[in-house]
Amino acid sequence: MDFTPTEEQTAARGLAARIFADLATHERLRAAGTGSDAELWKALCAAGLPGSVEETGLLGLVLLLEEQGRVTAQVPFAATCVYGILAVARHGTDEQRARLLPGLRDGTTVATGAFPGTGAVTSHRGRLSGTVDWVPWLRDATHVLVPDADHGLWLVRTGDAAGIDPVELTAPWSAARLVLDETPGERLGGSGGAGGSGSRDMGGAGGAAVYAEVLAAARTAFAGLQAGVCAGSLARAVAYTAVREQFGRPLATRQAVQLRAADAHMDTEAIRVTAYEAAWRHDEGLDARAAALTAAWWASEAGKRVVHAGQHLHGGMGADLDHPVHRHFLWGRQLDAHLGCGTEVLAELGDLLAEGGLS
């Protein structure tokens, strides 16, 4: 394994860091409320960063999402890249790639995903019915990737009779409830669209394998986002404790503070390295399911420890809902349970290992 970023990945990461640092300020985040920052999203797309993921792969995306997480920038970067660019580029037909990828690259098309599939959505002759209680960044999306009960994947245009009811999450992810009622869908990879023949649409082993790969990629990407959130929280805590004095000495000189920060640093590194491994395996065409579950477990279990530590090390300031570190706390707790909490992904990993799914 070699996680050393390529020249292209390093350049993209540096560019993303500069754009996020310039535009994802505390004042702009306050102004955005629970919605997305449209100006920041346009800047990222104008710089070609979403489109760069086609070349730099999932590992490149993880590096970019770390930079987003450091500042908790409110843009649909992870969702559009995982459920849009990577899913369509890897599993779409030639026609779907030609039609959808240009808009996904320039930001005029925004994708998200109703993951993980819970069986709440059924498909029949290319029409979908069911309700997904919350989908991140759905309020911004033009397309949503929806798994049906058989884990077939469908692209649904949000304007095609799909009900979108805004909901608020712990983190400000511009989320909404998705309501489908005989809503037309387009099968990712072709076949089985609205008006197609047959009483049941494509599913089975092929559909389940694609679903599993997309879910693994999503878990890896959001683990990378969590690594950035944790790194940002820890950086704020270190800066604060270095200047905040108690009994005439900076808090950072206290051994208990140092140990707490050191533990948070090691947890953050564990999230990062497991996300890198899962992304590398995905990009190399290897089975990444176990690695993605491992990264998701660390993102959940270690992630909540880190953001709790970051808030705790701020003392009373950490309880201020308007303090920047509190935003990291909210994102960390949202990511803790996103796509499965620690106990859920650990149970999945155990089942996978029992089936001999470790390679």
PDB file of C-alpha atoms in Angstrom, residues 75-348:
ATOM      1  CA  VAL A  75     -21.580  22.497   0.324  1.00  0.00           C
ATOM      2  CA  PRO A  76     -22.828  19.204  -1.182  1.00  0.00           C
ATOM      3  CA  PHE A  77     -19.306  18.104  -2.122  1.00  0.00           C
ATOM      4  CA  ALA A  78     -19.293  14.559  -0.712  1.00  0.00           C
ATOM      5  CA  ALA A  79     -22.781  13.706  -1.923  1.00  0.00           C
ATOM      6  CA  THR A  80     -22.321  15.020  -5.462  1.00  0.00           C
ATOM      7  CA  CYS A  81     -18.980  13.266  -5.919  1.00  0.00           C
ATOM      8  CA  VAL A  82     -19.906   9.899  -4.384  1.00  0.00           C
ATOM      9  CA  TYR A  83     -23.494   9.497  -5.562  1.00  0.00           C
ATOM     10  CA  GLY A  84     -23.004  11.473  -8.756  1.00  0.00           C
ATOM     11  CA  ILE A  85     -19.561  11.682 -10.332  1.00  0.00           C
ATOM     12  CA  LEU A  86     -18.017   8.432  -9.046  1.00  0.00           C
ATOM     13  CA  ALA A  87     -21.223   6.376  -9.262  1.00  0.00           C
ATOM     14  CA  VAL A  88     -22.081   7.508 -12.798  1.00  0.00           C
ATOM     15  CA  ALA A  89     -18.479   7.328 -14.067  1.00  0.00           C
ATOM     16  CA  ARG A  90     -18.027   3.803 -12.703  1.00  0.00           C
ATOM     17  CA  HIS A  91     -21.463   2.260 -13.160  1.00  0.00           C
ATOM     18  CA  GLY A  92     -23.372   4.411 -15.646  1.00  0.00           C
ATOM     19  CA  THR A  93     -23.873   3.680 -19.309  1.00  0.00           C
ATOM     20  CA  ASP A  94     -21.950   5.596 -21.955  1.00  0.00           C
ATOM     21  CA  GLU A  95     -25.070   7.664 -22.596  1.00  0.00           C
ATOM     22  CA  GLN A  96     -25.552   8.435 -18.887  1.00  0.00           C
ATOM     23  CA  ARG A  97     -21.929   9.491 -18.531  1.00  0.00           C
ATOM     24  CA  ALA A  98     -22.120  11.757 -21.569  1.00  0.00           C
ATOM     25  CA  ARG A  99     -25.380  13.335 -20.375  1.00  0.00           C
ATOM     26  CA  LEU A 100     -24.803  13.653 -16.621  1.00  0.00           C
ATOM     27  CA  LEU A 101     -21.084  14.086 -15.985  1.00  0.00           C
ATOM     28  CA  PRO A 102     -20.654  17.549 -17.577  1.00  0.00           C
ATOM     29  CA  GLY A 103     -23.317  19.039 -15.295  1.00  0.00           C
ATOM     30  CA  LEU A 104     -21.933  17.251 -12.248  1.00  0.00           C
ATOM     31  CA  ARG A 105     -18.492  18.635 -13.005  1.00  0.00           C
ATOM     32  CA  ASP A 106     -19.595  22.266 -13.388  1.00  0.00           C
ATOM     33  CA  GLY A 107     -22.094  22.204 -10.523  1.00  0.00           C
ATOM     34  CA  THR A 108     -25.271  22.743 -12.525  1.00  0.00           C
ATOM     35  CA  THR A 109     -26.236  19.174 -11.606  1.00  0.00           C
ATOM     36  CA  VAL A 110     -26.128  18.318  -7.899  1.00  0.00           C
ATOM     37  CA  ALA A 111     -26.522  14.722  -6.746  1.00  0.00           C
ATOM     38  CA  THR A 112     -27.196  13.103  -3.412  1.00  0.00           C
ATOM     39  CA  GLY A 113     -28.122   9.617  -2.237  1.00  0.00           C
ATOM     40  CA  ALA A 114     -30.891   8.073  -0.142  1.00  0.00           C
ATOM     41  CA  PHE A 115     -28.416   5.728   1.568  1.00  0.00           C
ATOM     42  CA  PRO A 116     -28.184   3.275   3.171  1.00  0.00           C
ATOM     43  CA  GLY A 117     -31.006   1.361   1.528  1.00  0.00           C
ATOM     44  CA  THR A 118     -33.515   0.207   4.127  1.00  0.00           C
ATOM     45  CA  GLY A 119     -36.071  -1.405   1.838  1.00  0.00           C
ATOM     46  CA  ALA A 120     -38.414   1.552   2.270  1.00  0.00           C
ATOM     47  CA  VAL A 121     -38.549   2.185  -1.499  1.00  0.00           C
ATOM     48  CA  THR A 122     -40.045  -0.251  -3.988  1.00  0.00           C
ATOM     49  CA  SER A 123     -39.737  -0.174  -7.766  1.00  0.00           C
ATOM     50  CA  HIS A 124     -42.104  -1.482 -10.418  1.00  0.00           C
ATOM     51  CA  ARG A 125     -41.682  -0.896 -14.142  1.00  0.00           C
ATOM     52  CA  GLY A 126     -39.316   1.993 -13.524  1.00  0.00           C
ATOM     53  CA  ARG A 127     -41.531   3.801 -11.021  1.00  0.00           C
ATOM     54  CA  LEU A 128     -40.592   4.180  -7.379  1.00  0.00           C
ATOM     55  CA  SER A 129     -42.748   4.461  -4.269  1.00  0.00           C
ATOM     56  CA  GLY A 130     -41.819   4.935  -0.641  1.00  0.00           C
ATOM     57  CA  THR A 131     -40.477   7.452   1.851  1.00  0.00           C
ATOM     58  CA  VAL A 132     -36.932   8.113   3.048  1.00  0.00           C
ATOM     59  CA  ASP A 133     -37.073  10.078   6.284  1.00  0.00           C
ATOM     60  CA  TRP A 134     -34.051  12.246   5.581  1.00  0.00           C
ATOM     61  CA  VAL A 135     -31.567  12.673   2.772  1.00  0.00           C
ATOM     62  CA  PRO A 136     -28.590  15.022   3.181  1.00  0.00           C
ATOM     63  CA  TRP A 137     -28.375  17.977   0.783  1.00  0.00           C
ATOM     64  CA  LEU A 138     -31.638  16.954  -0.854  1.00  0.00           C
ATOM     65  CA  ARG A 139     -32.816  20.564  -0.890  1.00  0.00           C
ATOM     66  CA  ASP A 140     -29.893  21.389  -3.198  1.00  0.00           C
ATOM     67  CA  ALA A 141     -30.059  18.274  -5.374  1.00  0.00           C
ATOM     68  CA  THR A 142     -31.263  17.953  -8.944  1.00  0.00           C
ATOM     69  CA  HIS A 143     -30.827  14.158  -8.801  1.00  0.00           C
ATOM     70  CA  VAL A 144     -30.991  11.631  -5.989  1.00  0.00           C
ATOM     71  CA  LEU A 145     -29.603   8.101  -6.184  1.00  0.00           C
ATOM     72  CA  VAL A 146     -32.186   5.813  -4.599  1.00  0.00           C
ATOM     73  CA  PRO A 147     -31.713   2.117  -3.713  1.00  0.00           C
ATOM     74  CA  ASP A 148     -34.863   0.026  -4.024  1.00  0.00           C
ATOM     75  CA  ALA A 149     -35.813  -2.964  -1.881  1.00  0.00           C
ATOM     76  CA  ASP A 150     -33.644  -5.236  -4.073  1.00  0.00           C
ATOM     77  CA  HIS A 151     -30.729  -2.792  -3.896  1.00  0.00           C
ATOM     78  CA  GLY A 152     -31.124  -1.734  -7.489  1.00  0.00           C
ATOM     79  CA  LEU A 153     -29.986   1.876  -7.944  1.00  0.00           C
ATOM     80  CA  TRP A 154     -32.213   4.509  -9.510  1.00  0.00           C
ATOM     81  CA  LEU A 155     -31.529   8.096 -10.458  1.00  0.00           C
ATOM     82  CA  VAL A 156     -34.568  10.238  -9.664  1.00  0.00           C
ATOM     83  CA  ARG A 157     -34.864  13.842 -10.777  1.00  0.00           C
ATOM     84  CA  THR A 158     -36.091  15.924  -7.878  1.00  0.00           C
ATOM     85  CA  GLY A 159     -38.509  17.746 -10.176  1.00  0.00           C
ATOM     86  CA  ASP A 160     -40.185  14.535 -11.401  1.00  0.00           C
ATOM     87  CA  ALA A 161     -43.030  14.297  -8.888  1.00  0.00           C
ATOM     88  CA  ALA A 162     -40.644  13.623  -6.017  1.00  0.00           C
ATOM     89  CA  GLY A 163     -41.869  15.119  -2.764  1.00  0.00           C
ATOM     90  CA  ILE A 164     -39.223  17.081  -0.852  1.00  0.00           C
ATOM     91  CA  ASP A 165     -40.095  18.189   2.680  1.00  0.00           C
ATOM     92  CA  PRO A 166     -37.290  20.099   4.457  1.00  0.00           C
ATOM     93  CA  VAL A 167     -36.049  18.629   7.749  1.00  0.00           C
ATOM     94  CA  GLU A 168     -33.345  19.799  10.126  1.00  0.00           C
ATOM     95  CA  LEU A 169     -30.520  17.531  11.236  1.00  0.00           C
ATOM     96  CA  THR A 170     -27.894  17.913  13.937  1.00  0.00           C
ATOM     97  CA  ALA A 171     -25.567  19.308  11.270  1.00  0.00           C
ATOM     98  CA  PRO A 172     -26.727  21.922   8.726  1.00  0.00           C
ATOM     99  CA  TRP A 173     -26.781  19.625   5.713  1.00  0.00           C
ATOM    100  CA  SER A 174     -29.708  21.145   3.789  1.00  0.00           C
ATOM    101  CA  ALA A 175     -31.617  17.885   4.305  1.00  0.00           C
ATOM    102  CA  ALA A 176     -35.151  16.898   3.376  1.00  0.00           C
ATOM    103  CA  ARG A 177     -37.576  13.992   3.495  1.00  0.00           C
ATOM    104  CA  LEU A 178     -37.959  12.201   0.152  1.00  0.00           C
ATOM    105  CA  VAL A 179     -41.464  11.058  -0.753  1.00  0.00           C
ATOM    106  CA  LEU A 180     -41.894   8.935  -3.880  1.00  0.00           C
ATOM    107  CA  ASP A 181     -45.286   7.982  -5.270  1.00  0.00           C
ATOM    108  CA  GLU A 182     -45.017   6.204  -8.608  1.00  0.00           C
ATOM    109  CA  THR A 183     -42.162   8.580  -9.348  1.00  0.00           C
ATOM    110  CA  PRO A 184     -40.244   7.791 -12.556  1.00  0.00           C
ATOM    111  CA  GLY A 185     -36.654   6.676 -12.110  1.00  0.00           C
ATOM    112  CA  GLU A 186     -33.732   5.932 -14.386  1.00  0.00           C
ATOM    113  CA  ARG A 187     -31.788   2.765 -13.650  1.00  0.00           C
ATOM    114  CA  LEU A 188     -28.097   3.465 -13.079  1.00  0.00           C
ATOM    115  CA  GLY A 189     -26.361   1.397 -15.739  1.00  0.00           C
ATOM    116  CA  GLY A 190     -29.430   1.226 -17.977  1.00  0.00           C
ATOM    117  CA  SER A 191     -32.451  -1.087 -18.359  1.00  0.00           C
ATOM    118  CA  GLY A 192     -35.600  -1.078 -16.316  1.00  0.00           C
ATOM    119  CA  GLY A 193     -36.547   2.580 -16.754  1.00  0.00           C
ATOM    120  CA  ALA A 194     -40.063   3.940 -16.625  1.00  0.00           C
ATOM    121  CA  GLY A 195     -42.196   2.211 -19.154  1.00  0.00           C
ATOM    122  CA  GLY A 196     -39.909  -0.805 -19.355  1.00  0.00           C
ATOM    123  CA  SER A 197     -41.189  -4.341 -19.515  1.00  0.00           C
ATOM    124  CA  GLY A 198     -41.390  -6.947 -16.806  1.00  0.00           C
ATOM    125  CA  SER A 199     -43.062  -7.046 -13.439  1.00  0.00           C
ATOM    126  CA  ARG A 200     -39.780  -6.662 -11.556  1.00  0.00           C
ATOM    127  CA  ASP A 201     -36.806  -4.499 -12.364  1.00  0.00           C
ATOM    128  CA  MET A 202     -33.151  -5.444 -12.434  1.00  0.00           C
ATOM    129  CA  GLY A 203     -31.822  -6.402  -9.020  1.00  0.00           C
ATOM    130  CA  GLY A 204     -30.316  -9.613  -7.766  1.00  0.00           C
ATOM    131  CA  ALA A 205     -26.625 -10.227  -7.356  1.00  0.00           C
ATOM    132  CA  GLY A 206     -25.526  -7.644  -9.947  1.00  0.00           C
ATOM    133  CA  GLY A 207     -27.573  -4.817  -8.441  1.00  0.00           C
ATOM    134  CA  ALA A 208     -26.576  -5.775  -4.910  1.00  0.00           C
ATOM    135  CA  ALA A 209     -22.876  -5.735  -5.818  1.00  0.00           C
ATOM    136  CA  VAL A 210     -23.103  -2.238  -7.312  1.00  0.00           C
ATOM    137  CA  TYR A 211     -25.068  -1.040  -4.293  1.00  0.00           C
ATOM    138  CA  ALA A 212     -22.446  -2.479  -1.938  1.00  0.00           C
ATOM    139  CA  GLU A 213     -19.638  -0.772  -3.842  1.00  0.00           C
ATOM    140  CA  VAL A 214     -21.365   2.629  -3.843  1.00  0.00           C
ATOM    141  CA  LEU A 215     -22.192   2.300  -0.140  1.00  0.00           C
ATOM    142  CA  ALA A 216     -18.573   1.382   0.646  1.00  0.00           C
ATOM    143  CA  ALA A 217     -17.357   4.401  -1.324  1.00  0.00           C
ATOM    144  CA  ALA A 218     -19.807   6.644   0.516  1.00  0.00           C
ATOM    145  CA  ARG A 219     -18.717   5.351   3.915  1.00  0.00           C
ATOM    146  CA  THR A 220     -15.091   5.936   2.962  1.00  0.00           C
ATOM    147  CA  ALA A 221     -15.764   9.465   1.730  1.00  0.00           C
ATOM    148  CA  PHE A 222     -17.709  10.461   4.837  1.00  0.00           C
ATOM    149  CA  ALA A 223     -14.963   8.964   7.012  1.00  0.00           C
ATOM    150  CA  GLY A 224     -12.560  11.317   5.234  1.00  0.00           C
ATOM    151  CA  LEU A 225     -14.935  14.183   5.966  1.00  0.00           C
ATOM    152  CA  GLN A 226     -14.997  13.137   9.632  1.00  0.00           C
ATOM    153  CA  ALA A 227     -11.185  13.101   9.738  1.00  0.00           C
ATOM    154  CA  GLY A 228     -11.233  16.725   8.625  1.00  0.00           C
ATOM    155  CA  VAL A 229     -13.935  17.675  11.117  1.00  0.00           C
ATOM    156  CA  CYS A 230     -11.895  16.106  13.921  1.00  0.00           C
ATOM    157  CA  ALA A 231      -8.656  17.742  12.764  1.00  0.00           C
ATOM    158  CA  GLY A 232     -10.381  21.113  12.702  1.00  0.00           C
ATOM    159  CA  SER A 233     -11.871  20.616  16.160  1.00  0.00           C
ATOM    160  CA  LEU A 234      -8.509  19.592  17.588  1.00  0.00           C
ATOM    161  CA  ALA A 235      -6.703  22.509  15.926  1.00  0.00           C
ATOM    162  CA  ARG A 236      -9.163  24.933  17.511  1.00  0.00           C
ATOM    163  CA  ALA A 237      -8.698  23.284  20.915  1.00  0.00           C
ATOM    164  CA  VAL A 238      -4.912  23.461  20.674  1.00  0.00           C
ATOM    165  CA  ALA A 239      -5.006  27.125  19.684  1.00  0.00           C
ATOM    166  CA  TYR A 240      -7.439  27.952  22.495  1.00  0.00           C
ATOM    167  CA  THR A 241      -5.609  26.116  25.275  1.00  0.00           C
ATOM    168  CA  ALA A 242      -2.309  27.699  24.225  1.00  0.00           C
ATOM    169  CA  VAL A 243      -3.587  31.192  25.100  1.00  0.00           C
ATOM    170  CA  ARG A 244      -6.250  30.539  27.731  1.00  0.00           C
ATOM    171  CA  GLU A 245      -4.649  30.872  31.141  1.00  0.00           C
ATOM    172  CA  GLN A 246      -5.667  29.357  34.443  1.00  0.00           C
ATOM    173  CA  PHE A 247      -3.806  30.144  37.670  1.00  0.00           C
ATOM    174  CA  GLY A 248      -1.251  32.093  35.675  1.00  0.00           C
ATOM    175  CA  ARG A 249      -0.381  29.316  33.221  1.00  0.00           C
ATOM    176  CA  PRO A 250      -1.740  28.405  29.773  1.00  0.00           C
ATOM    177  CA  LEU A 251      -4.086  25.432  29.870  1.00  0.00           C
ATOM    178  CA  ALA A 252      -1.888  23.715  27.287  1.00  0.00           C
ATOM    179  CA  THR A 253       0.857  23.312  29.904  1.00  0.00           C
ATOM    180  CA  ARG A 254      -1.367  21.053  32.017  1.00  0.00           C
ATOM    181  CA  GLN A 255      -0.607  17.373  31.640  1.00  0.00           C
ATOM    182  CA  ALA A 256      -4.286  16.385  31.644  1.00  0.00           C
ATOM    183  CA  VAL A 257      -4.955  18.756  28.739  1.00  0.00           C
ATOM    184  CA  GLN A 258      -1.942  17.452  26.834  1.00  0.00           C
ATOM    185  CA  LEU A 259      -3.007  13.843  27.281  1.00  0.00           C
ATOM    186  CA  ARG A 260      -6.570  14.590  26.208  1.00  0.00           C
ATOM    187  CA  ALA A 261      -5.322  16.352  23.082  1.00  0.00           C
ATOM    188  CA  ALA A 262      -2.847  13.540  22.353  1.00  0.00           C
ATOM    189  CA  ASP A 263      -5.610  10.939  22.547  1.00  0.00           C
ATOM    190  CA  ALA A 264      -7.741  13.047  20.202  1.00  0.00           C
ATOM    191  CA  HIS A 265      -4.822  13.331  17.778  1.00  0.00           C
ATOM    192  CA  MET A 266      -4.321   9.559  17.696  1.00  0.00           C
ATOM    193  CA  ASP A 267      -8.048   8.995  17.164  1.00  0.00           C
ATOM    194  CA  THR A 268      -8.016  11.492  14.283  1.00  0.00           C
ATOM    195  CA  GLU A 269      -5.045   9.746  12.691  1.00  0.00           C
ATOM    196  CA  ALA A 270      -6.819   6.382  13.002  1.00  0.00           C
ATOM    197  CA  ILE A 271      -9.835   7.752  11.130  1.00  0.00           C
ATOM    198  CA  ARG A 272      -7.596   9.233   8.470  1.00  0.00           C
ATOM    199  CA  VAL A 273      -5.427   6.183   7.799  1.00  0.00           C
ATOM    200  CA  THR A 274      -8.341   3.751   7.672  1.00  0.00           C
ATOM    201  CA  ALA A 275     -10.149   6.057   5.238  1.00  0.00           C
ATOM    202  CA  TYR A 276      -7.004   6.232   3.103  1.00  0.00           C
ATOM    203  CA  GLU A 277      -6.717   2.437   3.041  1.00  0.00           C
ATOM    204  CA  ALA A 278     -10.351   1.955   2.037  1.00  0.00           C
ATOM    205  CA  ALA A 279     -10.052   4.615  -0.677  1.00  0.00           C
ATOM    206  CA  TRP A 280      -6.806   3.100  -1.995  1.00  0.00           C
ATOM    207  CA  ARG A 281      -8.386  -0.348  -2.210  1.00  0.00           C
ATOM    208  CA  HIS A 282     -11.382   1.108  -4.061  1.00  0.00           C
ATOM    209  CA  ASP A 283      -9.159   2.901  -6.564  1.00  0.00           C
ATOM    210  CA  GLU A 284      -7.047  -0.228  -7.102  1.00  0.00           C
ATOM    211  CA  GLY A 285     -10.150  -2.271  -7.921  1.00  0.00           C
ATOM    212  CA  LEU A 286      -9.820  -4.409  -4.783  1.00  0.00           C
ATOM    213  CA  ASP A 287     -12.622  -5.465  -2.466  1.00  0.00           C
ATOM    214  CA  ALA A 288     -12.962  -2.454  -0.159  1.00  0.00           C
ATOM    215  CA  ARG A 289     -16.039  -3.479   1.830  1.00  0.00           C
ATOM    216  CA  ALA A 290     -14.217  -4.547   5.013  1.00  0.00           C
ATOM    217  CA  ALA A 291     -11.852  -1.577   4.850  1.00  0.00           C
ATOM    218  CA  ALA A 292     -14.779   0.822   4.376  1.00  0.00           C
ATOM    219  CA  LEU A 293     -16.595  -0.649   7.379  1.00  0.00           C
ATOM    220  CA  THR A 294     -13.410  -0.322   9.432  1.00  0.00           C
ATOM    221  CA  ALA A 295     -13.078   3.333   8.421  1.00  0.00           C
ATOM    222  CA  ALA A 296     -16.753   3.928   9.199  1.00  0.00           C
ATOM    223  CA  TRP A 297     -16.331   2.357  12.651  1.00  0.00           C
ATOM    224  CA  TRP A 298     -13.396   4.602  13.470  1.00  0.00           C
ATOM    225  CA  ALA A 299     -15.253   7.633  12.098  1.00  0.00           C
ATOM    226  CA  SER A 300     -18.156   6.852  14.412  1.00  0.00           C
ATOM    227  CA  GLU A 301     -16.487   5.707  17.615  1.00  0.00           C
ATOM    228  CA  ALA A 302     -13.315   7.800  17.513  1.00  0.00           C
ATOM    229  CA  GLY A 303     -15.014  10.743  15.817  1.00  0.00           C
ATOM    230  CA  LYS A 304     -17.406  11.396  18.660  1.00  0.00           C
ATOM    231  CA  ARG A 305     -14.574  11.106  21.184  1.00  0.00           C
ATOM    232  CA  VAL A 306     -12.572  13.754  19.338  1.00  0.00           C
ATOM    233  CA  VAL A 307     -15.355  16.317  18.942  1.00  0.00           C
ATOM    234  CA  HIS A 308     -16.367  15.838  22.576  1.00  0.00           C
ATOM    235  CA  ALA A 309     -12.738  16.416  23.587  1.00  0.00           C
ATOM    236  CA  GLY A 310     -12.511  19.500  21.381  1.00  0.00           C
ATOM    237  CA  GLN A 311     -15.577  21.003  23.003  1.00  0.00           C
ATOM    238  CA  HIS A 312     -14.487  19.982  26.511  1.00  0.00           C
ATOM    239  CA  LEU A 313     -11.040  21.540  26.128  1.00  0.00           C
ATOM    240  CA  HIS A 314     -12.753  24.856  25.360  1.00  0.00           C
ATOM    241  CA  GLY A 315     -14.328  24.787  28.804  1.00  0.00           C
ATOM    242  CA  GLY A 316     -17.305  27.107  29.100  1.00  0.00           C
ATOM    243  CA  MET A 317     -16.659  28.532  25.634  1.00  0.00           C
ATOM    244  CA  GLY A 318     -17.385  25.104  24.179  1.00  0.00           C
ATOM    245  CA  ALA A 319     -20.956  25.372  25.436  1.00  0.00           C
ATOM    246  CA  ASP A 320     -21.532  28.528  23.381  1.00  0.00           C
ATOM    247  CA  LEU A 321     -23.734  27.490  20.469  1.00  0.00           C
ATOM    248  CA  ASP A 322     -22.267  30.295  18.371  1.00  0.00           C
ATOM    249  CA  HIS A 323     -18.631  29.276  18.921  1.00  0.00           C
ATOM    250  CA  PRO A 324     -16.928  27.709  15.858  1.00  0.00           C
ATOM    251  CA  VAL A 325     -15.948  24.575  17.799  1.00  0.00           C
ATOM    252  CA  HIS A 326     -19.603  23.801  18.458  1.00  0.00           C
ATOM    253  CA  ARG A 327     -20.136  23.431  14.703  1.00  0.00           C
ATOM    254  CA  HIS A 328     -17.451  20.739  14.648  1.00  0.00           C
ATOM    255  CA  PHE A 329     -19.235  19.036  17.522  1.00  0.00           C
ATOM    256  CA  LEU A 330     -22.533  19.019  15.601  1.00  0.00           C
ATOM    257  CA  TRP A 331     -20.924  17.720  12.411  1.00  0.00           C
ATOM    258  CA  GLY A 332     -18.996  15.069  14.309  1.00  0.00           C
ATOM    259  CA  ARG A 333     -22.115  13.766  15.977  1.00  0.00           C
ATOM    260  CA  GLN A 334     -24.024  13.759  12.685  1.00  0.00           C
ATOM    261  CA  LEU A 335     -21.237  11.824  10.978  1.00  0.00           C
ATOM    262  CA  ASP A 336     -21.069   9.484  13.962  1.00  0.00           C
ATOM    263  CA  ALA A 337     -24.406   7.959  12.959  1.00  0.00           C
ATOM    264  CA  HIS A 338     -24.435   8.658   9.223  1.00  0.00           C
ATOM    265  CA  LEU A 339     -24.564   5.485   7.089  1.00  0.00           C
ATOM    266  CA  GLY A 340     -24.591   3.408  10.260  1.00  0.00           C
ATOM    267  CA  CYS A 341     -23.368   4.036  13.794  1.00  0.00           C
ATOM    268  CA  GLY A 342     -20.408   2.180  15.292  1.00  0.00           C
ATOM    269  CA  THR A 343     -22.315  -0.832  16.577  1.00  0.00           C
ATOM    270  CA  GLU A 344     -24.187  -1.233  13.284  1.00  0.00           C
ATOM    271  CA  VAL A 345     -21.122  -1.166  11.066  1.00  0.00           C
ATOM    272  CA  LEU A 346     -19.282  -3.446  13.494  1.00  0.00           C
ATOM    273  CA  ALA A 347     -22.108  -5.989  13.187  1.00  0.00           C
ATOM    274  CA  GLU A 348     -21.907  -5.699   9.381  1.00  0.00           C
TER     275      GLU A 348
END
